[in-house]
Structure formats: structure tokens, C-alpha cells
Short mmCIF file of C-alpha atoms and ligand atoms in Angstrom, two decimals:
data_model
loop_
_atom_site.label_atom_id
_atom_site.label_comp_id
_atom_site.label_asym_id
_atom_site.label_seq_id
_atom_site.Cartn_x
_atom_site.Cartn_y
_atom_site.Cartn_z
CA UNK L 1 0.00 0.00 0.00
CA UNK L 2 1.05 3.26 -0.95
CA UNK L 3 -0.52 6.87 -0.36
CA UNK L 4 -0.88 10.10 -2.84
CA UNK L 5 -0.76 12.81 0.15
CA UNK L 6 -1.04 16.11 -1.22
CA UNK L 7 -1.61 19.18 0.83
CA UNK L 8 -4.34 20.94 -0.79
CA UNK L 9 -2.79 24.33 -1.40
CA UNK L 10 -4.21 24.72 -4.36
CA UNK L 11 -1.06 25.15 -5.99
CA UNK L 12 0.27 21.57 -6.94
CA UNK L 13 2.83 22.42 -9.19
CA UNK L 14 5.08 20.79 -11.69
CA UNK L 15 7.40 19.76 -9.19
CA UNK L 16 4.48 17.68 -7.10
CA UNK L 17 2.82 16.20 -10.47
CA UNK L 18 6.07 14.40 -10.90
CA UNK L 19 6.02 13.34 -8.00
CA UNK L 20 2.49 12.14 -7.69
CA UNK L 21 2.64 10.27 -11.05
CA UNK L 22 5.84 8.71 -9.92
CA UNK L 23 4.67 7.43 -6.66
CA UNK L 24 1.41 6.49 -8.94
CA UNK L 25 3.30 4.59 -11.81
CA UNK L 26 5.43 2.72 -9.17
CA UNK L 27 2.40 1.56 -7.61
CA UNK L 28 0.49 0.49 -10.35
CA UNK L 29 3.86 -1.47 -11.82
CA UNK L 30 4.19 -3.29 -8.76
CA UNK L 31 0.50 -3.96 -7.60
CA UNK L 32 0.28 -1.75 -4.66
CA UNK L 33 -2.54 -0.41 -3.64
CA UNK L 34 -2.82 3.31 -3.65
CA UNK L 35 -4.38 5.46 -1.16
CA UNK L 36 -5.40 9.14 -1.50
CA UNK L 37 -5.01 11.06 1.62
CA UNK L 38 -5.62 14.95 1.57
CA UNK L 39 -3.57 16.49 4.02
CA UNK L 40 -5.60 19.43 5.92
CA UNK L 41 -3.76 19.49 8.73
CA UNK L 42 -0.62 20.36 7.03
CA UNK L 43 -1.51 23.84 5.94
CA UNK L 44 -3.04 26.92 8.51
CA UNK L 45 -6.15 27.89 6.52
CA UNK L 46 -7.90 25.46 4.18
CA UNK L 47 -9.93 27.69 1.80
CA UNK L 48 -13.74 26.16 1.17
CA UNK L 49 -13.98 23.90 -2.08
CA UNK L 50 -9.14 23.68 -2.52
CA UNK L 51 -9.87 19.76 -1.30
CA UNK L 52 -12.40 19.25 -3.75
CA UNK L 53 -10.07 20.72 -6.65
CA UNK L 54 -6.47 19.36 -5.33
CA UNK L 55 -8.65 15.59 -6.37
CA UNK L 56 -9.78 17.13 -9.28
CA UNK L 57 -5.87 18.23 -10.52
CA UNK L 58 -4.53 14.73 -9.73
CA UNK L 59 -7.63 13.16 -11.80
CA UNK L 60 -6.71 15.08 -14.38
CA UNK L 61 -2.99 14.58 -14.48
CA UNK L 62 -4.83 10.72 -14.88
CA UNK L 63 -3.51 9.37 -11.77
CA UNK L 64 -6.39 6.98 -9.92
CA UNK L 65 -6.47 5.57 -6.66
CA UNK L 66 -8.10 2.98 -4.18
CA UNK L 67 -11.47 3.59 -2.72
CA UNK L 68 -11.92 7.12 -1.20
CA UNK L 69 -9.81 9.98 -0.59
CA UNK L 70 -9.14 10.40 3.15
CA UNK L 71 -9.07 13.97 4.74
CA UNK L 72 -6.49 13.92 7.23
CA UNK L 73 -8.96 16.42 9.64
CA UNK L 74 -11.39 13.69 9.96
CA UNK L 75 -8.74 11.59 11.73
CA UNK L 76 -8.21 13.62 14.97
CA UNK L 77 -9.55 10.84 17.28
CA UNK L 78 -6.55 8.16 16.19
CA UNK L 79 -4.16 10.90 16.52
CA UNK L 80 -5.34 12.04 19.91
CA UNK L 81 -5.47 8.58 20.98
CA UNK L 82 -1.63 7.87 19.70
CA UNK L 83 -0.68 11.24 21.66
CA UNK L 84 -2.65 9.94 24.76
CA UNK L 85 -0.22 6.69 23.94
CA UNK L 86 3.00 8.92 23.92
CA UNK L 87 1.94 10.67 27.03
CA UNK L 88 1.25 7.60 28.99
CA UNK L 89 4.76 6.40 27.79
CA UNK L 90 6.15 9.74 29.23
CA UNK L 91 7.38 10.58 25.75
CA UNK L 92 5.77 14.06 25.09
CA UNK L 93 5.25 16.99 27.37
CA UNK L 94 3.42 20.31 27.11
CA UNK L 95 5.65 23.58 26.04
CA UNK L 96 5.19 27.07 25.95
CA UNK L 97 6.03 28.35 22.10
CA UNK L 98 5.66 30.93 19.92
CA UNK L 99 3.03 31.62 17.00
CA UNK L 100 5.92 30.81 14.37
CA UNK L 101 6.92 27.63 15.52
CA UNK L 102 3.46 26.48 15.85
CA UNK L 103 3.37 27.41 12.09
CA UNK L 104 6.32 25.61 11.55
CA UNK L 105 5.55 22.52 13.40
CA UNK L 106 2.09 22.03 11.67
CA UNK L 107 4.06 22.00 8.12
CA UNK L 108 5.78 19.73 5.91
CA UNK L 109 9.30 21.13 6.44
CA UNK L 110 9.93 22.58 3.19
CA UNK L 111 13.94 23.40 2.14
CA UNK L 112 15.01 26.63 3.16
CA UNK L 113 12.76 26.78 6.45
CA UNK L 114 14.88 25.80 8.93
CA UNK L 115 13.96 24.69 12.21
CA UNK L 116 15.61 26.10 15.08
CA UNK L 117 16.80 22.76 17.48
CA UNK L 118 15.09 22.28 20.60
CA UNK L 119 18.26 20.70 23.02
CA UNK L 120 17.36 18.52 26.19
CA UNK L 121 18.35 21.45 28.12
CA UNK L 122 15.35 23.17 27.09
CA UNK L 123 13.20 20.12 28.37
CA UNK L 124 11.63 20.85 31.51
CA UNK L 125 13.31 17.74 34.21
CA UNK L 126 12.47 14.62 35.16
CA UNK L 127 9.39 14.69 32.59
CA UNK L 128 7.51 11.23 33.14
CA UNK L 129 3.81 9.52 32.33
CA UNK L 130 1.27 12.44 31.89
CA UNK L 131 -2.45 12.53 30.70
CA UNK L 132 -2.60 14.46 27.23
CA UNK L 133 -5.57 16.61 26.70
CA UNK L 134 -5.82 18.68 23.85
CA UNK L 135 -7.24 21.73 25.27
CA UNK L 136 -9.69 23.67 23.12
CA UNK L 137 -8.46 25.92 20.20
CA UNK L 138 -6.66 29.09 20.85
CA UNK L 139 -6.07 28.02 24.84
CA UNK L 140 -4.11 25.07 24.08
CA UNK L 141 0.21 24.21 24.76
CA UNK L 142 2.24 22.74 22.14
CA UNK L 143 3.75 19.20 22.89
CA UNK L 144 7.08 18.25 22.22
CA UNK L 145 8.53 14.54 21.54
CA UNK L 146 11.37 13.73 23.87
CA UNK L 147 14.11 13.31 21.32
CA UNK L 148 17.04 10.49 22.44
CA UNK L 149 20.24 11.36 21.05
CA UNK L 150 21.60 8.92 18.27
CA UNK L 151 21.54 8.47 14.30
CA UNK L 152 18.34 7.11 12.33
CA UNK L 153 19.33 4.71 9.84
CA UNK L 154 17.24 3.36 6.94
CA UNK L 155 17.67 2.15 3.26
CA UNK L 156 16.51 4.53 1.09
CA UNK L 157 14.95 3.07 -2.73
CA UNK L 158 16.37 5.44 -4.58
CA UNK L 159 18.41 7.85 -2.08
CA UNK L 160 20.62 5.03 -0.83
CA UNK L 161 21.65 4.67 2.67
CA UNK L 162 21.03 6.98 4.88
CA UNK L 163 21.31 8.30 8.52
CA UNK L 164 19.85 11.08 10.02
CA UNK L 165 20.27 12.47 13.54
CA UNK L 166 17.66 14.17 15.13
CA UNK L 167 18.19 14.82 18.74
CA UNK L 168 21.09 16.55 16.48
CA UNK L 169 19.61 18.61 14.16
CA UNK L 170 15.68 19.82 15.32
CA UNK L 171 16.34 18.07 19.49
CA UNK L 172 12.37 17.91 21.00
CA UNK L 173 10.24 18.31 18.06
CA UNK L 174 6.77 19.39 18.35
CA UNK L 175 3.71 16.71 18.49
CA UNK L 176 1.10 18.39 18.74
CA UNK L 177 0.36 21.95 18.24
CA UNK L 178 -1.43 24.77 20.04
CA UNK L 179 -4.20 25.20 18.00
CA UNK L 180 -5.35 21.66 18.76
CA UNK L 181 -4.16 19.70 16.00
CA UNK L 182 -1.18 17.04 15.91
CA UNK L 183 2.15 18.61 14.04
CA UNK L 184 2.66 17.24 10.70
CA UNK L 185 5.37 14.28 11.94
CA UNK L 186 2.77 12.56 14.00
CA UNK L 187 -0.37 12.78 11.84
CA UNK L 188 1.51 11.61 8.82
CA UNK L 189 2.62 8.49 10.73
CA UNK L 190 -0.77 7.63 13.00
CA UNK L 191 -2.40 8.50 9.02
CA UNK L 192 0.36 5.89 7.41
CA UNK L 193 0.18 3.33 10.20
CA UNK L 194 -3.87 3.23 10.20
CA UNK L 195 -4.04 3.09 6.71
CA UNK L 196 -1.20 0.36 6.43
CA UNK L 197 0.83 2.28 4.43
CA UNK L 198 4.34 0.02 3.79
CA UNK L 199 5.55 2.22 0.62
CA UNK L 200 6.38 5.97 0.56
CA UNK L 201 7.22 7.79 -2.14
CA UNK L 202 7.81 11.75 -2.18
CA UNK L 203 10.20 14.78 -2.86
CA UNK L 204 13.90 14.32 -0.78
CA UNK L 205 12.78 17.86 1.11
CA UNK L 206 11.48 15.46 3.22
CA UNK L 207 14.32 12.67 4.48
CA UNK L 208 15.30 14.24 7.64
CA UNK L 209 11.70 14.10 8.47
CA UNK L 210 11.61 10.50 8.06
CA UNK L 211 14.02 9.98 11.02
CA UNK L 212 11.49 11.99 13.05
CA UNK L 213 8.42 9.55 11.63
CA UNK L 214 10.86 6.67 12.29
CA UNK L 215 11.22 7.75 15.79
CA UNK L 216 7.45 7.87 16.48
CA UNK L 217 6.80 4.85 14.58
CA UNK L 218 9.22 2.95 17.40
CA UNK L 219 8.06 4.75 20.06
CA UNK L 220 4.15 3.99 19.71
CA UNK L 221 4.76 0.47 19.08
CA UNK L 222 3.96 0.52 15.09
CA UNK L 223 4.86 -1.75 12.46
CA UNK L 224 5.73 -2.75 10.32
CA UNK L 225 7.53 0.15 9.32
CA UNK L 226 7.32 1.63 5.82
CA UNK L 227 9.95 1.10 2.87
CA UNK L 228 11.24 4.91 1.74
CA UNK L 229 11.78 6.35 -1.55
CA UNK L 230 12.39 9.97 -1.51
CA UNK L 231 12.87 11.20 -5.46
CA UNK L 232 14.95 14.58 -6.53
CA UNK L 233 13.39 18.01 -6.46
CA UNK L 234 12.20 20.26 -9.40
CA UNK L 235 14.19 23.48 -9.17
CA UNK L 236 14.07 26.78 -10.73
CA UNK L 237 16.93 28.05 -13.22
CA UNK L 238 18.36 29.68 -9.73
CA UNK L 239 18.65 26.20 -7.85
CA UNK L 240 15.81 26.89 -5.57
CA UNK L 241 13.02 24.60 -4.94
CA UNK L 242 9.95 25.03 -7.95
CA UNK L 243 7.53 27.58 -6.11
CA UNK L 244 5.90 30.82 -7.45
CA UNK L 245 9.16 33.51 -7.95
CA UNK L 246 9.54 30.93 -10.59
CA UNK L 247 6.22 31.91 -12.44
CA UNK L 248 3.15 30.37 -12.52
CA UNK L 249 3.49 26.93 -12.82
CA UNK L 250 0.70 25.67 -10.76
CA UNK L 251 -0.62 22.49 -12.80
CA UNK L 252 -4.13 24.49 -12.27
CA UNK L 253 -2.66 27.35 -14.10
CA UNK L 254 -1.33 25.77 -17.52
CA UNK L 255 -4.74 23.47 -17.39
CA UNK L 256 -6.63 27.01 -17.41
CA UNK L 257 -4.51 28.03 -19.97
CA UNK L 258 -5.01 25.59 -22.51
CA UNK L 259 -2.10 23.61 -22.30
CA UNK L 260 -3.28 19.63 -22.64
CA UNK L 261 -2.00 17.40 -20.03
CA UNK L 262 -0.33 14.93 -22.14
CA UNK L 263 2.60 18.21 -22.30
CA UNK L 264 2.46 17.98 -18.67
CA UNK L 265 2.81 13.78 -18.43
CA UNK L 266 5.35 14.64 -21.44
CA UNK L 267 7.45 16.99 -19.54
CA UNK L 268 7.51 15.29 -15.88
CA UNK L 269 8.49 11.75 -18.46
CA UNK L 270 11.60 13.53 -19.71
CA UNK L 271 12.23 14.50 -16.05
CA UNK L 272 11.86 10.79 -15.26
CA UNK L 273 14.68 9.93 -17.75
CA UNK L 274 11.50 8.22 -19.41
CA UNK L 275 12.37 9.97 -22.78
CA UNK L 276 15.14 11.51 -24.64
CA UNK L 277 13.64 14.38 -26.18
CA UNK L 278 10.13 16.30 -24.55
CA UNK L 279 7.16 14.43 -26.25
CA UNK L 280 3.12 14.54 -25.56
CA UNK L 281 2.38 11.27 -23.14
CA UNK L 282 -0.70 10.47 -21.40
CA UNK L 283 -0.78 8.53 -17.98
CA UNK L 284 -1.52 5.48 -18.88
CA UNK L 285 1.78 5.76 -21.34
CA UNK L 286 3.62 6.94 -18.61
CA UNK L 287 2.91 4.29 -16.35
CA UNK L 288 3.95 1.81 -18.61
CA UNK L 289 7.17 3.36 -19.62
CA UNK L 290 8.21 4.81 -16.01
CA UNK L 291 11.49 3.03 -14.54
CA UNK L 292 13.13 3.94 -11.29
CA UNK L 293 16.29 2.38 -11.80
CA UNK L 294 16.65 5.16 -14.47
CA UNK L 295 15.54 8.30 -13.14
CA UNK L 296 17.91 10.78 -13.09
CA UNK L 297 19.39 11.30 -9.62
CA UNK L 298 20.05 14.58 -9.73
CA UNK L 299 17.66 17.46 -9.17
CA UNK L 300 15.83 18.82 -12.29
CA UNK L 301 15.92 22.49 -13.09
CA UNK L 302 12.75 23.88 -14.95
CA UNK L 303 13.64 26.31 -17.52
CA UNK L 304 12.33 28.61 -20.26
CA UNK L 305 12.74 26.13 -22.79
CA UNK L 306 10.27 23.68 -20.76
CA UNK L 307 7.94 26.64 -20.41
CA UNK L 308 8.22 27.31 -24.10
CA UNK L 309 7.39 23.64 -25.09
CA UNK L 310 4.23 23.80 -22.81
CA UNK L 311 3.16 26.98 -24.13
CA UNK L 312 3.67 26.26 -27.46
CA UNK L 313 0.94 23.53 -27.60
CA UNK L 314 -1.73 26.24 -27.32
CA UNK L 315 -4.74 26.48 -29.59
N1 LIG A 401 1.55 16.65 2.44
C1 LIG A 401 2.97 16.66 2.36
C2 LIG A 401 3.41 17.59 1.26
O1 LIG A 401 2.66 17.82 0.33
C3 LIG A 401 3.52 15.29 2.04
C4 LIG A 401 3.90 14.61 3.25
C5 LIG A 401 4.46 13.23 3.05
O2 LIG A 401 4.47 12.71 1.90
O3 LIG A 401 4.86 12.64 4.03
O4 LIG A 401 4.50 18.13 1.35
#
């Protein structure tokens, strides 16, 4: 099993469709299921009807998944229950923090937004078995995890071997935020445990966090724990991470524009070291084509020539 978890910004760009039909063709080549989880939770303010349309962008693109989409909001009693778990383990404790690192705990950590560490020093002493309540919105504390110093090691599918360290780099990493909702490290593993997720596929911004998810997965008892795969980034000609000073290229945006999605599959193919040359290529295509063991390993810079080549297919 496998899960498509996009955060419904409503601006899945390039960068996430090739990462979505990656994850998708994978699946689909090797039989596993493929779960669609929509995750609320992992952005401040969810504007009405942006769920209904992230589905309707990854429909389009012609990925398909397994029974209905999840919305990660709906889930709050599992994840209260795994923090009541944590608590009872004397794993978590309640913190004082401010309003931007409850922003940044709720997140995805995205490149470029670095956490500041939270050392055992800062840990209040001799923290033990508590009660968790999550107390209602806008009066609540932030809980932190009780990092353990020592490296996280697991075999990445396509990154290799890795090890990550992080009582080293973010120490006590929030759990659960003010507001009332778990941080994004928890829900995505109490989501991925429940839903028997054993495959996950998704951009390398996001290895260190798997050490976190690693570290929660052990500590509440879960397995078995899931196989990794964390793919290259799309990047702007300046080497940053694809996002909007790069232009508009929200999938949403090109769609509007005319553009027909087999440019889209085409483009995010070459990217996948599918193809020599850009060329039109529906899903389906793509799914039969798509290899892993050749995907370039490297990040992938978008460029004005890729814009051009979408563009051009107009009218
Ligand atoms: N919703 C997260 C994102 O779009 C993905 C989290 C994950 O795959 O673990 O960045």
C-alpha cells in the first residue's frame, strides 16, 4: 500500500505532479494499492472547495487511486489517541512556544525553512507519564517529543543509505500543536500506520523528516515500518526549490490556460529519464514506460525552454 498525500494548497505544481505520477506509476507497476489522503492538517487555513479541486488536478494529471480519498482532519480521534499513547509512555510533554513555531511545526518542512533545534536542556526535568488533553483551540500548549540522542538509519529506494540524527539537528520536536491539531510528523505516521501504508514515495525535502516519523513509529509500538523512496526536487533556473518567484506553474494554471496534459505527463516523463527528447504522453503511457532504476538522480531544473514547449501547444 502506498498513499498520494497532497496538501491541498491549491497550488500543486510541476514539481508535485512528478512526483504524484511517480509514486502512482510505481504503484500500479508493482501492484500496490494506492491510497489518497488529503492532508488538511498540514496547511493553517484550508480555503472552502481547494480539497475538492487538489482531487480534481490529480484526476486530471490521470492518476487513480483505491477507494476514497481520506481527509487527514477527519482523523483527529486516532491521533489524539496515539498522543494519549506517547503521554502515557512519558514521551511528550506540554511547552510554551511561539506563534511561528506552531506554524512551523504544523508544516511539511519545506527546504530553506529551517527549524531552530530544541536541546534537552530546554526540556523541563524529570518529565515522566502524563495525561494528554488537547485543550480547546486558541487556549491550548504545544507538545514536544522527547528526542534520544543517536543516528536514524534506513535504506533509502532510490536515495541510498542513509542516517539522520535528530536529537542533532531539530532536538524535541513538536507533536502536537497549540491550536489543537497534531504537528505534521505525527499525523503523517498515525495516518500511514492506520491506513497500512508500507511504501512511501515523495520529494527528498522530506528525508530528515523521516528519522522523526521513524522515531514515532518505534516509540508507539507501530509496524511494520514503511519502505522509503524519496525522489529529486524540481528546481528553478536559480537552484531553488519550484515555487511561485519561478512563475506560474501551478498544474491548475497551464490546465486554465489551454495547455493539454499529455505536455504535462510529457514533460515530468523527460524528467523521469522516461524519454530523450520532450514528447506529448498520457498517464496510462507513462505508467507503462516509467522506470526507477533510471531516473535521473540529480535534481531537475525547470527552464524557459520547458515553459516554451508547454506553451507552445496552445490552440
Ligand atoms: N503533504 C505533504 C506535502 O505535500 C507530504 C507529506 C508526506 O508525503 O509525508 O508536502
Amino acid at each position: 500500500m502506498t498513499r498520494l498525500a497532497p496538501s491541498p494548497t491549491g497550488a500543486l505544481h510541476l514539481g508535485n505532479a512528478r512526483t504524484f505520477l511517480a509514486n502512482w506509476a510505481s504503484a500500479r507497476q508493482r501492484g500496490w494499492r494506492v491510497a489518497m489522503r488529503v492532508e488538511d492538517l498540514d496547511t493553517p487555513r484550508v480555503k472552502p472547495g481547494v480539497i475538492g479541486q487538489t482531487l480534481d488536478t490529480l484526476a486530471w494529471l490521470g492518476v487513480d487511486w483505491d477507494g476514497d480519498a481520506l481527509i487527514q482532519s477527519e482523523r483527529l480521534a486516532d491521533h489524539e489517541a496515539a498522543m494519549r499513547e506517547l503521554a502515557r509512555r512519558g514521551l511528550v510533554y506540554p511547552c510554551e512556544l511561539t506563534r511561528s513555531e506552531i506554524e512551523a511545526a504544523a508544516s511539511a518542512p519545506q527546504e530553506g525553512t529551517g527549524e531552530a533545534r530544541f536541546g534537552p536542556e530546554l526540556r523541563p526535568v524529570g518529565i515522566g507519564p502524563t495525561a494528554f488533553e488537547s485543550a480547546p483551540e486558541g487556549a491550548g500548549t504545544n507538545w514536544r517529543f522527547a528526542t534520544e540522542p543517536g543516528e536514524v538509519a534506513f535504506d533509502d529506494a532510490f536515495a541510498g543509505a542513509q542516517r539522520v540524527d535528530p536529537a542533532g539537528s531539530v532536538g524535541d520536536f513538536v507533536v502536537w500543536t497549540k491550536r489543537g491539531t497534531p504537528a505534521y510528523q505525527l499525523a503523517v505516521v498515525v495516518d500511514d500506520a492506520t491506513e497500512c501504508v508500507t511504501q512511501i514515495v515523495r520529494g527528498d525535502d522530506l528525508i530528515d523528516s523521516a528519522g522523526r516519523q521513524l522515531l514515532l513509529y518505534r516509540a508507539l509500538g507501530l509496524s511494520p515500518e514503511p519502505a522509503y523512496t524519496h525522489l529529486p526536487l524540481v528546481r528553478g533556473a536559480d537552484g531553488r526549490r519550484l515555487a511561485k518567484r519561478h512563475g506560474d506553474t501551478r498544474i491548475d494554471a497551464y490546465r486554465a490556460r489551454g495547455v493539454p496534459v499529455e505536455r504535462i505527463v510529457g514533460l515530468c516523463a523527460w524528467w523521469c529519464g522516461i524519454t530523450r527528447a520532450r514528447e506529448p504522453m498520457d498517464a496510462a503511457e507513462f505508467r507503462a514506460r516509467f522506470d526507477l532504476s533510471t531516473m535521473p538522480a540529480g535534481d531537475v531544473v525547470f527552464g524557459a525552454e520547458d515553459e516554451a514547449w508547454l506553451c507552445d501547444s496552445r490552440g
